[in-house]
Amino acid sequence: GGLGWCYASLLRSLPADQGVLAVQAPGIADGAPEPVADLDALAARQLAAIRGVVGERPFHVGGWSLGGMAAHAVARLAREQGQEVGRVVLLDAYPSDQWQHLAEPTEEEALVGILRLGGVEGLLPAGATVDRALVAEVLRRGGSALAALPEPVLDGCIASVIEASRIVRTSRHGILDGDLDVVVATAPRPERWLDAAGWRPYVSGTVTTHPVDATHGDLVRRPVADQVGAILAGLLR
């Protein structure tokens, strides 16, 4: 959805002296996130944002969902340009090969995606026509922080979900020089074909998986986020 909020749930599990930067989609607050052509363009934009804070110093990089695909691309680009990158950690993210057979989502499907981000998809009335008013109502009823978003920001999230789906389905991956860690949500999900081993052609080193008995969305929501944060803290040590 273009927001960096989700990563805040991991902070209390990380070392107190570990600085954290969450990269959001520029323009999202105005309801018009700046588009990018593909995953490489997204990685270049995110790496520029990261360097705006850390300069040429080393950094770790991680991301959830599309953010994980972007983290792989950011690390590859940085290392190709001679910058040191430590750990590269993907939270339930899978290569584009495993998504390319799906059609680009409609706005209604993107709205359902916003409810997934808010963790309240289960409150959606059966058979209901999903529009923006219903999404706002369900978010409020579920106590989601997304319900407090101003309307332009929610519009920006919807646009980001649609763009993310396009990027996921159409991008290609280069080969990351080094290892990769993937936190895998093992709870059943509709996309049964997803497999973290699909990253092996896109790394020169080892792909290590860290299974967590949770759904995709639960990984960045407490209490599961505390377990994920502990995995991250262990990897950073």
C-alpha positions as CSV (number, residue, x, y, z in Angstrom):
1,G,0.0,0.0,0.0
2,G,3.0,2.3,-0.2
3,L,3.1,3.0,3.6
4,G,6.0,2.3,5.9
5,W,3.8,2.0,9.0
6,C,3.7,-1.8,9.1
7,Y,7.4,-2.0,10.0
8,A,6.9,-0.1,13.2
9,S,5.6,-3.3,14.8
10,L,9.1,-4.8,14.5
11,L,10.9,-2.0,16.3
12,R,10.7,-3.2,19.9
13,S,12.3,-6.5,19.0
14,L,15.4,-4.9,17.4
15,P,18.5,-3.7,19.3
16,A,18.0,-0.3,20.8
17,D,20.9,1.1,18.9
18,Q,19.7,-0.2,15.5
19,G,18.6,2.7,13.4
20,V,15.6,2.0,11.1
21,L,14.5,3.7,8.0
22,A,11.1,2.9,6.4
23,V,10.8,4.0,2.8
24,Q,7.3,5.1,1.7
25,A,6.0,5.9,-1.8
26,P,6.6,9.6,-2.5
27,G,3.4,11.5,-3.2
28,I,1.2,9.0,-1.3
29,A,0.0,11.7,1.1
30,D,-1.5,13.7,-1.8
31,G,-3.3,10.6,-3.2
32,A,-1.0,10.3,-6.2
33,P,2.1,8.2,-5.5
34,E,4.8,8.7,-8.1
35,P,4.7,5.8,-10.6
36,V,7.7,3.7,-11.5
37,A,8.2,1.6,-14.6
38,D,9.3,-1.6,-13.0
39,L,11.1,-3.2,-10.0
40,D,14.5,-1.8,-11.1
41,A,13.2,1.7,-11.1
42,L,11.6,1.2,-7.7
43,A,14.9,-0.1,-6.4
44,A,16.8,2.9,-7.7
45,R,14.3,5.3,-6.1
46,Q,14.5,3.4,-2.8
47,L,18.3,3.2,-2.8
48,A,18.5,7.0,-3.4
49,A,16.2,7.5,-0.4
50,I,18.3,5.2,1.8
51,R,21.5,7.0,0.7
52,G,19.9,10.3,1.6
53,V,20.2,9.0,5.2
54,V,23.2,6.6,5.4
55,G,25.3,8.0,2.5
56,E,27.8,5.3,1.4
57,R,27.8,3.6,4.7
58,P,26.8,-0.1,5.0
59,F,23.2,-1.0,5.7
60,H,20.9,-4.0,6.1
61,V,17.8,-4.2,4.0
62,G,14.5,-6.0,4.3
63,G,10.9,-5.8,3.2
64,W,7.5,-7.4,3.3
65,S,5.6,-8.6,0.3
66,L,6.5,-6.3,-2.7
67,G,8.8,-4.6,-0.2
68,G,10.8,-7.9,-0.1
69,M,11.1,-8.0,-3.9
70,A,12.3,-4.4,-3.7
71,A,14.8,-5.3,-0.9
72,H,16.4,-7.9,-3.1
73,A,16.7,-5.4,-6.0
74,V,18.0,-2.6,-3.7
75,A,20.7,-4.9,-2.3
76,R,21.7,-6.1,-5.8
77,L,21.9,-2.6,-7.1
78,A,23.9,-1.3,-4.1
79,R,26.4,-4.1,-4.2
80,E,26.8,-3.7,-8.0
81,Q,27.7,-0.1,-7.3
82,G,30.3,-1.0,-4.6
83,Q,28.3,-0.3,-1.5
84,E,28.3,-2.8,1.4
85,V,25.0,-4.4,2.3
86,G,24.7,-6.7,5.3
87,R,21.7,-8.9,5.7
88,V,19.0,-9.1,3.0
89,V,15.7,-10.3,4.6
90,L,12.4,-10.9,2.8
91,L,9.2,-11.2,4.7
92,D,7.0,-13.6,2.8
93,A,8.0,-12.2,-0.6
94,Y,8.3,-14.4,-3.7
95,P,9.8,-13.8,-7.2
96,S,7.7,-12.4,-10.0
97,D,7.9,-15.7,-11.9
98,Q,5.3,-17.0,-9.4
99,W,2.8,-14.2,-10.0
100,Q,2.9,-13.6,-13.8
101,H,-0.1,-15.8,-14.6
102,L,-2.4,-13.5,-12.6
103,A,-4.3,-10.6,-14.2
104,E,-3.9,-7.0,-12.9
105,P,-6.4,-6.4,-10.1
106,T,-9.5,-4.3,-10.5
107,E,-10.2,-1.4,-8.1
108,E,-12.5,-3.7,-6.1
109,E,-9.7,-6.2,-5.7
110,A,-7.4,-3.4,-4.7
111,L,-9.9,-2.3,-2.1
112,V,-10.0,-5.8,-0.7
113,G,-6.2,-5.6,-0.6
114,I,-6.4,-2.5,1.6
115,L,-8.6,-4.5,4.0
116,R,-5.9,-7.2,4.1
117,L,-3.3,-4.5,4.9
118,G,-5.6,-3.5,7.8
119,G,-6.1,-7.0,9.0
120,V,-9.9,-6.8,8.8
121,E,-10.7,-8.6,5.6
122,G,-12.6,-11.2,7.6
123,L,-15.2,-8.5,8.6
124,L,-16.3,-7.9,5.0
125,P,-20.0,-8.9,4.7
126,A,-20.5,-11.9,2.4
127,G,-21.5,-11.0,-1.1
128,A,-21.1,-7.3,-0.5
129,T,-20.1,-4.9,-3.3
130,V,-16.8,-3.5,-2.2
131,D,-16.5,0.3,-2.6
132,R,-14.5,2.9,-0.8
133,A,-17.3,3.8,1.6
134,L,-17.6,0.1,2.7
135,V,-13.8,-0.2,3.1
136,A,-13.7,2.9,5.4
137,E,-16.6,1.4,7.4
138,V,-15.0,-2.0,7.8
139,L,-11.6,-0.4,8.7
140,R,-13.3,1.7,11.4
141,R,-15.3,-1.3,12.7
142,G,-12.1,-3.4,13.0
143,G,-10.2,-0.7,14.8
144,S,-7.6,-0.5,12.1
145,A,-5.2,2.5,12.1
146,L,-5.9,2.8,8.4
147,A,-9.4,4.0,9.2
148,A,-7.7,7.3,10.5
149,L,-6.1,8.0,7.1
150,P,-7.4,11.1,5.3
151,E,-9.2,10.3,2.1
152,P,-6.4,11.4,-0.2
153,V,-3.9,9.1,1.6
154,L,-6.4,6.2,1.3
155,D,-6.7,7.0,-2.4
156,G,-2.9,6.9,-2.6
157,C,-2.8,3.4,-0.9
158,I,-5.3,2.1,-3.4
159,A,-3.2,3.4,-6.3
160,S,-0.1,1.9,-4.7
161,V,-1.8,-1.5,-4.3
162,I,-2.7,-1.5,-8.0
163,E,0.8,-0.4,-9.1
164,A,2.4,-3.0,-6.8
165,S,0.4,-5.7,-8.4
166,R,1.6,-4.6,-11.8
167,I,5.2,-4.5,-10.7
168,V,4.9,-7.9,-9.1
169,R,3.5,-9.5,-12.3
170,T,5.8,-7.8,-14.9
171,S,9.3,-7.4,-13.3
172,R,12.4,-9.5,-13.9
173,H,15.1,-10.2,-11.3
174,G,18.8,-9.9,-11.5
175,I,21.2,-12.0,-9.5
176,L,22.0,-10.8,-6.0
177,D,25.7,-11.4,-5.1
178,G,25.4,-13.1,-1.7
179,D,22.9,-14.8,0.6
180,L,19.2,-14.3,1.2
181,D,17.0,-14.9,4.2
182,V,13.3,-15.4,3.7
183,V,10.7,-15.4,6.5
184,V,7.9,-17.7,5.3
185,A,4.3,-17.4,6.6
186,T,3.3,-21.1,6.7
187,A,-0.5,-20.7,7.3
188,P,-2.7,-21.9,4.4
189,R,-3.3,-19.2,1.7
190,P,-5.1,-19.2,-1.7
191,E,-1.8,-18.9,-3.5
192,R,-0.6,-22.4,-2.9
193,W,2.0,-22.3,-5.6
194,L,4.3,-19.8,-3.8
195,D,7.7,-21.2,-2.8
196,A,10.7,-19.3,-1.4
197,A,13.0,-21.7,-3.2
198,G,12.1,-19.8,-6.3
199,W,14.7,-17.2,-5.3
200,R,17.6,-19.6,-5.7
201,P,18.2,-18.7,-9.4
202,Y,18.4,-15.0,-8.3
203,V,21.2,-15.3,-5.7
204,S,24.8,-16.4,-5.9
205,G,24.8,-17.7,-2.4
206,T,22.3,-19.5,-0.1
207,V,18.6,-19.0,0.4
208,T,17.7,-19.7,4.0
209,T,14.1,-19.9,5.1
210,H,12.7,-19.1,8.5
211,P,9.1,-20.5,8.8
212,V,6.6,-18.8,11.0
213,D,3.1,-20.3,11.7
214,A,1.1,-17.3,10.7
215,T,-0.6,-15.6,7.7
216,H,1.0,-13.2,5.3
217,G,-0.5,-10.2,7.0
218,D,0.1,-11.4,10.6
219,L,3.9,-11.2,10.1
220,V,3.8,-7.4,10.7
221,R,1.1,-7.5,13.3
222,R,1.5,-8.3,17.0
223,P,2.0,-10.8,18.5
224,V,3.5,-12.5,15.5
225,A,5.5,-9.4,14.7
226,D,7.4,-9.9,17.9
227,Q,8.5,-13.4,16.7
228,V,9.5,-12.0,13.3
229,G,11.4,-9.2,15.1
230,A,13.3,-11.7,17.1
231,I,14.3,-13.5,13.9
232,L,15.5,-10.2,12.5
233,A,17.4,-9.4,15.7
234,G,19.1,-12.8,15.6
235,L,20.2,-12.3,12.0
236,L,21.5,-8.8,12.7
237,R,23.7,-10.2,15.5
